Coordinates of C-alpha atoms in Angstrom, one line a residue:
M1 CA -40.6 -40.2 -67.4
D2 CA -43.5 -39.8 -64.9
K3 CA -44.4 -36.3 -63.9
N4 CA -44.1 -37.0 -60.2
V5 CA -40.6 -38.3 -60.8
M6 CA -39.7 -35.1 -62.7
D7 CA -41.2 -32.9 -60.0
A8 CA -39.2 -34.8 -57.4
A9 CA -36.1 -34.4 -59.4
T10 CA -36.7 -30.7 -59.8
R11 CA -37.3 -30.3 -56.1
A12 CA -34.1 -32.2 -55.3
I13 CA -32.1 -29.9 -57.7
R14 CA -33.6 -26.8 -56.2
I15 CA -32.7 -28.0 -52.7
Q16 CA -29.1 -28.7 -53.8
I17 CA -28.9 -25.2 -55.4
A18 CA -30.1 -23.7 -52.1
D19 CA -27.6 -25.7 -50.1
E20 CA -24.8 -24.6 -52.4
Q21 CA -25.9 -20.9 -52.2
R22 CA -25.9 -21.2 -48.3
G23 CA -22.4 -22.6 -48.5
M24 CA -21.3 -19.7 -50.7
V25 CA -22.7 -17.2 -48.2
L26 CA -20.8 -18.9 -45.4
A27 CA -17.6 -19.0 -47.4
Q28 CA -17.9 -15.3 -48.2
E29 CA -18.4 -14.5 -44.5
R30 CA -15.3 -16.5 -43.7
I31 CA -13.4 -14.7 -46.4
N32 CA -14.6 -11.3 -45.0
A33 CA -13.5 -12.3 -41.4
L34 CA -10.1 -13.4 -42.6
T35 CA -9.6 -10.2 -44.6
K36 CA -10.5 -8.2 -41.5
A37 CA -8.0 -10.2 -39.5
E38 CA -5.3 -9.7 -42.1
I39 CA -5.9 -5.9 -42.0
R40 CA -5.6 -5.9 -38.2
V41 CA -2.4 -7.8 -38.3
E42 CA -0.9 -5.5 -41.0
Q43 CA -1.9 -2.5 -38.9
A44 CA -0.3 -4.1 -35.8
I45 CA 2.9 -4.7 -37.8
A46 CA 2.9 -1.1 -39.0
E47 CA 2.5 0.2 -35.4
F48 CA 5.3 -2.1 -34.2
E49 CA 7.6 -0.9 -37.0
K50 CA 6.8 2.8 -36.1
A51 CA 7.6 2.0 -32.5
Q52 CA 10.9 0.4 -33.5
V53 CA 11.9 3.5 -35.5
R54 CA 11.0 5.8 -32.6
K55 CA 12.9 3.6 -30.2
T56 CA 16.1 3.6 -32.3
A57 CA 15.7 7.4 -32.8
G58 CA 15.7 7.8 -29.0
D59 CA 12.1 9.0 -28.9
P60 CA 10.6 7.9 -25.5
A61 CA 7.1 7.6 -26.9

């Protein structure tokens, strides 16, 4: 195989690797955002449940 062809193939592979790594970073950022959203929803549910308990106990708070 010609050296120029091998160099071009190497560059193409490196570009593909970089693209995949960028995709992984973006995926991790989306995972982190979804995890934070999940935590916020769980906290809201817990607050709602606490309010329901207070309400049934006759606590005006």
